[in-house]
C-alpha atoms as a PDB file:
ATOM      1  CA  MET A   1       0.036  -0.043  -0.037  1.00  0.00           C
ATOM      2  CA  GLY A   2       2.852   2.380   1.004  1.00  0.00           C
ATOM      3  CA  ASN A   3       4.677   1.783  -2.473  1.00  0.00           C
ATOM      4  CA  SER A   4       1.470   2.480  -4.368  1.00  0.00           C
ATOM      5  CA  VAL A   5       1.007   5.749  -2.697  1.00  0.00           C
ATOM      6  CA  MET A   6       4.636   6.735  -3.097  1.00  0.00           C
ATOM      7  CA  PHE A   7       4.458   5.740  -6.649  1.00  0.00           C
ATOM      8  CA  ALA A   8       1.370   7.775  -7.249  1.00  0.00           C
ATOM      9  CA  ILE A   9       2.924  10.957  -5.461  1.00  0.00           C
ATOM     10  CA  LEU A  10       6.033  10.473  -7.737  1.00  0.00           C
ATOM     11  CA  ALA A  11       4.056   9.903 -10.805  1.00  0.00           C
ATOM     12  CA  VAL A  12       2.007  13.021 -10.286  1.00  0.00           C
ATOM     13  CA  PHE A  13       5.581  14.891  -9.575  1.00  0.00           C
ATOM     14  CA  ILE A  14       7.091  13.701 -12.616  1.00  0.00           C
ATOM     15  CA  ILE A  15       4.120  14.473 -14.954  1.00  0.00           C
ATOM     16  CA  GLY A  16       3.578  17.911 -13.396  1.00  0.00           C
ATOM     17  CA  SER A  17       7.344  18.839 -13.852  1.00  0.00           C
ATOM     18  CA  ALA A  18       7.291  17.471 -17.461  1.00  0.00           C
ATOM     19  CA  VAL A  19       4.222  19.474 -18.355  1.00  0.00           C
ATOM     20  CA  MET A  20       5.802  22.630 -16.988  1.00  0.00           C
ATOM     21  CA  CYS A  21       9.110  21.779 -18.712  1.00  0.00           C
ATOM     22  CA  VAL A  22       7.485  21.791 -21.979  1.00  0.00           C
ATOM     23  CA  THR A  23       5.037  24.690 -21.406  1.00  0.00           C
ATOM     24  CA  THR A  24       7.182  27.361 -19.938  1.00  0.00           C
ATOM     25  CA  THR A  25       8.525  30.067 -21.870  1.00  0.00           C
ATOM     26  CA  ARG A  26      11.805  30.624 -19.939  1.00  0.00           C
ATOM     27  CA  ILE A  27      14.519  28.254 -20.903  1.00  0.00           C
ATOM     28  CA  MET A  28      16.267  28.096 -17.531  1.00  0.00           C
ATOM     29  CA  ARG A  29      12.851  27.255 -15.952  1.00  0.00           C
ATOM     30  CA  ALA A  30      12.628  24.529 -18.469  1.00  0.00           C
ATOM     31  CA  ALA A  31      15.924  23.143 -17.578  1.00  0.00           C
ATOM     32  CA  THR A  32      14.991  23.207 -13.896  1.00  0.00           C
ATOM     33  CA  PHE A  33      11.783  21.387 -14.450  1.00  0.00           C
ATOM     34  CA  MET A  34      13.690  18.900 -16.552  1.00  0.00           C
ATOM     35  CA  LEU A  35      16.155  18.351 -13.355  1.00  0.00           C
ATOM     36  CA  PHE A  36      12.868  17.577 -11.329  1.00  0.00           C
ATOM     37  CA  VAL A  37      11.640  15.034 -13.692  1.00  0.00           C
ATOM     38  CA  LEU A  38      15.134  13.257 -13.560  1.00  0.00           C
ATOM     39  CA  PHE A  39      15.114  13.396  -9.763  1.00  0.00           C
ATOM     40  CA  GLY A  40      11.515  11.839  -9.944  1.00  0.00           C
ATOM     41  CA  VAL A  41      12.583   9.101 -11.922  1.00  0.00           C
ATOM     42  CA  ALA A  42      15.477   8.419  -9.687  1.00  0.00           C
ATOM     43  CA  GLY A  43      12.907   8.224  -6.937  1.00  0.00           C
ATOM     44  CA  LEU A  44      11.126   5.613  -8.984  1.00  0.00           C
ATOM     45  CA  TYR A  45      14.462   3.672  -8.955  1.00  0.00           C
ATOM     46  CA  PHE A  46      14.907   3.968  -5.248  1.00  0.00           C
ATOM     47  CA  LEU A  47      11.284   2.904  -4.835  1.00  0.00           C
ATOM     48  CA  LEU A  48      12.125  -0.309  -6.712  1.00  0.00           C
ATOM     49  CA  ASP A  49      15.284  -0.831  -4.444  1.00  0.00           C
ATOM     50  CA  TYR A  50      17.513  -0.315  -7.369  1.00  0.00           C
ATOM     51  CA  THR A  51      19.813   1.946  -5.515  1.00  0.00           C
ATOM     52  CA  TYR A  52      22.531   1.721  -7.982  1.00  0.00           C
ATOM     53  CA  LEU A  53      20.288   2.784 -10.837  1.00  0.00           C
ATOM     54  CA  GLY A  54      18.802   5.623  -8.621  1.00  0.00           C
ATOM     55  CA  ALA A  55      22.396   6.859  -7.803  1.00  0.00           C
ATOM     56  CA  ALA A  56      23.354   6.704 -11.537  1.00  0.00           C
ATOM     57  CA  GLN A  57      20.228   8.538 -12.558  1.00  0.00           C
ATOM     58  CA  ILE A  58      21.032  11.475 -10.085  1.00  0.00           C
ATOM     59  CA  SER A  59      24.742  11.580 -10.823  1.00  0.00           C
ATOM     60  CA  VAL A  60      24.857  11.111 -14.642  1.00  0.00           C
ATOM     61  CA  TYR A  61      21.501  12.377 -15.714  1.00  0.00           C
ATOM     62  CA  ALA A  62      20.331  14.903 -13.142  1.00  0.00           C
ATOM     63  CA  GLY A  63      23.816  16.197 -12.499  1.00  0.00           C
ATOM     64  CA  GLY A  64      25.687  15.762 -15.715  1.00  0.00           C
ATOM     65  CA  VAL A  65      23.242  16.157 -18.370  1.00  0.00           C
ATOM     66  CA  THR A  66      21.432  19.050 -16.788  1.00  0.00           C
ATOM     67  CA  MET A  67      24.691  20.864 -16.251  1.00  0.00           C
ATOM     68  CA  ILE A  68      25.496  20.365 -19.897  1.00  0.00           C
ATOM     69  CA  TYR A  69      22.161  22.015 -20.877  1.00  0.00           C
ATOM     70  CA  VAL A  70      22.518  24.765 -18.278  1.00  0.00           C
ATOM     71  CA  PHE A  71      26.175  25.415 -19.894  1.00  0.00           C
ATOM     72  CA  THR A  72      24.839  25.477 -23.454  1.00  0.00           C
ATOM     73  CA  ILE A  73      22.179  27.944 -22.409  1.00  0.00           C
ATOM     74  CA  GLN A  74      24.652  30.158 -20.860  1.00  0.00           C
ATOM     75  CA  LEU A  75      26.871  30.002 -24.138  1.00  0.00           C
ATOM     76  CA  VAL A  76      23.981  31.156 -26.193  1.00  0.00           C
ATOM     77  CA  SER A  77      23.448  34.984 -26.440  1.00  0.00           C
ATOM     78  CA  LYS A  78      20.423  36.593 -24.940  1.00  0.00           C
ATOM     79  CA  GLN A  79      19.564  37.994 -28.610  1.00  0.00           C
ATOM     80  CA  THR A  80      19.416  34.466 -29.912  1.00  0.00           C
ATOM     81  CA  LEU A  81      17.167  33.432 -27.018  1.00  0.00           C
ATOM     82  CA  GLN A  82      14.768  36.235 -27.212  1.00  0.00           C
ATOM     83  CA  GLY A  83      14.310  35.553 -31.027  1.00  0.00           C
ATOM     84  CA  LEU A  84      13.123  32.019 -30.007  1.00  0.00           C
ATOM     85  CA  VAL A  85      10.024  33.128 -28.101  1.00  0.00           C
ATOM     86  CA  GLU A  86       6.916  31.974 -29.927  1.00  0.00           C
ATOM     87  CA  ARG A  87       3.188  32.380 -29.205  1.00  0.00           C
ATOM     88  CA  LEU A  88       0.984  29.461 -29.210  1.00  0.00           C
ATOM     89  CA  LYS A  89      -1.539  29.464 -32.129  1.00  0.00           C
ATOM     90  CA  GLY A  90      -4.899  27.735 -31.686  1.00  0.00           C
ATOM     91  CA  SER A  91      -4.227  25.508 -34.763  1.00  0.00           C
ATOM     92  CA  ARG A  92      -1.013  24.221 -33.314  1.00  0.00           C
ATOM     93  CA  VAL A  93      -2.582  23.558 -29.920  1.00  0.00           C
ATOM     94  CA  VAL A  94      -5.296  21.399 -31.855  1.00  0.00           C
ATOM     95  CA  PHE A  95      -2.772  19.776 -33.837  1.00  0.00           C
ATOM     96  CA  GLY A  96      -0.573  18.743 -30.943  1.00  0.00           C
ATOM     97  CA  ALA A  97      -3.520  17.515 -28.941  1.00  0.00           C
ATOM     98  CA  LEU A  98      -4.556  15.478 -31.930  1.00  0.00           C
ATOM     99  CA  MET A  99      -1.161  14.027 -32.311  1.00  0.00           C
ATOM    100  CA  ALA A 100      -1.067  13.219 -28.522  1.00  0.00           C
ATOM    101  CA  VAL A 101      -4.476  11.446 -28.876  1.00  0.00           C
ATOM    102  CA  ILE A 102      -3.246   9.502 -31.860  1.00  0.00           C
ATOM    103  CA  GLY A 103      -0.154   8.593 -29.936  1.00  0.00           C
ATOM    104  CA  LEU A 104      -2.039   7.451 -26.812  1.00  0.00           C
ATOM    105  CA  ALA A 105      -4.500   5.339 -29.026  1.00  0.00           C
ATOM    106  CA  THR A 106      -1.437   3.690 -30.596  1.00  0.00           C
ATOM    107  CA  VAL A 107       0.223   2.771 -27.468  1.00  0.00           C
ATOM    108  CA  LEU A 108      -3.253   1.414 -26.015  1.00  0.00           C
ATOM    109  CA  PHE A 109      -3.760  -0.630 -29.183  1.00  0.00           C
ATOM    110  CA  VAL A 110      -0.152  -2.184 -28.867  1.00  0.00           C
ATOM    111  CA  PHE A 111      -0.722  -3.046 -25.066  1.00  0.00           C
ATOM    112  CA  MET A 112      -4.304  -4.579 -25.886  1.00  0.00           C
ATOM    113  CA  LYS A 113      -3.014  -6.515 -28.893  1.00  0.00           C
ATOM    114  CA  ASN A 114       0.001  -8.025 -27.232  1.00  0.00           C
ATOM    115  CA  ASP A 115      -1.698  -8.638 -23.661  1.00  0.00           C
ATOM    116  CA  PHE A 116       0.995  -6.488 -21.869  1.00  0.00           C
ATOM    117  CA  ILE A 117      -1.372  -5.969 -18.893  1.00  0.00           C
ATOM    118  CA  ASN A 118      -1.830  -9.474 -18.024  1.00  0.00           C
ATOM    119  CA  ARG A 119       1.904 -10.240 -18.619  1.00  0.00           C
ATOM    120  CA  ALA A 120       2.981  -7.360 -16.473  1.00  0.00           C
ATOM    121  CA  ALA A 121       0.843  -8.700 -13.582  1.00  0.00           C
ATOM    122  CA  GLU A 122       2.869 -12.102 -13.829  1.00  0.00           C
ATOM    123  CA  VAL A 123       6.056 -10.405 -14.079  1.00  0.00           C
ATOM    124  CA  ALA A 124       5.306  -8.255 -11.145  1.00  0.00           C
ATOM    125  CA  ASP A 125       4.927 -11.176  -8.828  1.00  0.00           C
ATOM    126  CA  ALA A 126       8.536 -12.639  -9.869  1.00  0.00           C
ATOM    127  CA  GLU A 127      11.404 -10.937  -8.204  1.00  0.00           C
ATOM    128  CA  LEU A 128      14.445  -9.903 -10.287  1.00  0.00           C
ATOM    129  CA  PRO A 129      17.796 -10.159  -8.421  1.00  0.00           C
ATOM    130  CA  VAL A 130      19.971  -7.116  -8.414  1.00  0.00           C
ATOM    131  CA  GLN A 131      22.745  -9.245  -9.742  1.00  0.00           C
ATOM    132  CA  ALA A 132      20.740 -10.076 -12.796  1.00  0.00           C
ATOM    133  CA  VAL A 133      19.955  -6.241 -13.371  1.00  0.00           C
ATOM    134  CA  GLY A 134      23.754  -5.586 -12.981  1.00  0.00           C
ATOM    135  CA  GLN A 135      24.864  -8.292 -15.463  1.00  0.00           C
ATOM    136  CA  ALA A 136      22.251  -6.970 -18.009  1.00  0.00           C
ATOM    137  CA  LEU A 137      23.648  -3.377 -17.619  1.00  0.00           C
ATOM    138  CA  VAL A 138      27.315  -4.330 -18.120  1.00  0.00           C
ATOM    139  CA  GLY A 139      27.177  -7.430 -20.307  1.00  0.00           C
ATOM    140  CA  ALA A 140      28.122  -7.619 -23.865  1.00  0.00           C
ATOM    141  CA  GLU A 141      25.799 -10.365 -24.937  1.00  0.00           C
ATOM    142  CA  LYS A 142      22.302 -10.288 -26.715  1.00  0.00           C
ATOM    143  CA  TYR A 143      19.903  -7.999 -24.746  1.00  0.00           C
ATOM    144  CA  GLN A 144      22.458  -6.508 -22.494  1.00  0.00           C
ATOM    145  CA  TYR A 145      23.349  -2.828 -22.552  1.00  0.00           C
ATOM    146  CA  VAL A 146      27.109  -2.224 -22.480  1.00  0.00           C
ATOM    147  CA  LEU A 147      27.052  -1.218 -26.109  1.00  0.00           C
ATOM    148  CA  PRO A 148      24.336   1.358 -25.775  1.00  0.00           C
ATOM    149  CA  PHE A 149      26.113   2.858 -22.824  1.00  0.00           C
ATOM    150  CA  GLU A 150      29.348   3.262 -24.934  1.00  0.00           C
ATOM    151  CA  PHE A 151      27.493   4.930 -27.686  1.00  0.00           C
ATOM    152  CA  ILE A 152      25.951   7.204 -25.220  1.00  0.00           C
ATOM    153  CA  SER A 153      29.264   8.153 -23.760  1.00  0.00           C
ATOM    154  CA  ILE A 154      30.678   8.871 -27.236  1.00  0.00           C
ATOM    155  CA  PHE A 155      27.631  10.764 -28.064  1.00  0.00           C
ATOM    156  CA  LEU A 156      28.040  13.058 -24.890  1.00  0.00           C
ATOM    157  CA  LEU A 157      31.618  13.474 -25.662  1.00  0.00           C
ATOM    158  CA  ALA A 158      30.879  14.783 -29.195  1.00  0.00           C
ATOM    159  CA  CYS A 159      28.217  17.210 -27.541  1.00  0.00           C
ATOM    160  CA  ILE A 160      31.013  18.543 -25.153  1.00  0.00           C
ATOM    161  CA  ILE A 161      33.405  19.062 -28.005  1.00  0.00           C
ATOM    162  CA  GLY A 162      30.557  20.664 -30.083  1.00  0.00           C
ATOM    163  CA  ALA A 163      30.010  23.012 -27.160  1.00  0.00           C
ATOM    164  CA  LEU A 164      33.655  23.952 -26.842  1.00  0.00           C
ATOM    165  CA  VAL A 165      33.899  24.672 -30.644  1.00  0.00           C
ATOM    166  CA  VAL A 166      30.789  26.864 -30.515  1.00  0.00           C
ATOM    167  CA  SER A 167      32.035  28.677 -27.489  1.00  0.00           C
ATOM    168  CA  ARG A 168      35.584  29.325 -29.012  1.00  0.00           C
ATOM    169  CA  LYS A 169      35.971  33.132 -29.748  1.00  0.00           C
ATOM    170  CA  VAL A 170      36.878  33.938 -33.476  1.00  0.00           C
ATOM    171  CA  GLU A 171      39.765  36.030 -33.822  1.00  0.00           C
ATOM    172  CA  GLU A 172      39.209  39.084 -35.940  1.00  0.00           C
ATOM    173  CA  LYS A 173      41.948  39.838 -38.737  1.00  0.00           C
END
């Protein structure tokens, strides 16, 4: 019962922060709300007793990725950011809502077609040992995640190098 209540609180917190992240017009507030979303996801990991994943979520994503975003925001000039302010038009809101409903319908169709709900109830009863989760994260065999982690690290390195190239001052001749 307690886990269900905590999950509901975290879910409302994550959804509220995500909505605020995409609807705010101030870019630093959006980065702050994104940080709240990432902390909420870390809370879900801690709720599942995956302390390693929760700590990795906080240190890598909430700490590292958010700092990269804030660093990038600080590099961009105020004139560039002021030009990005856009007013919401009624047709765009209707189109966005329509696309969201179509996406929700697609997800629900896939869930119903593949009987995910009944399978999720069966899987929830079985416990997954932490050793199996750790092996899946650092293993190199089929359905293990060391290769995607390596690709993500190369991608983040490319982002850092790109930020340094953009921030470098051009010497006038």
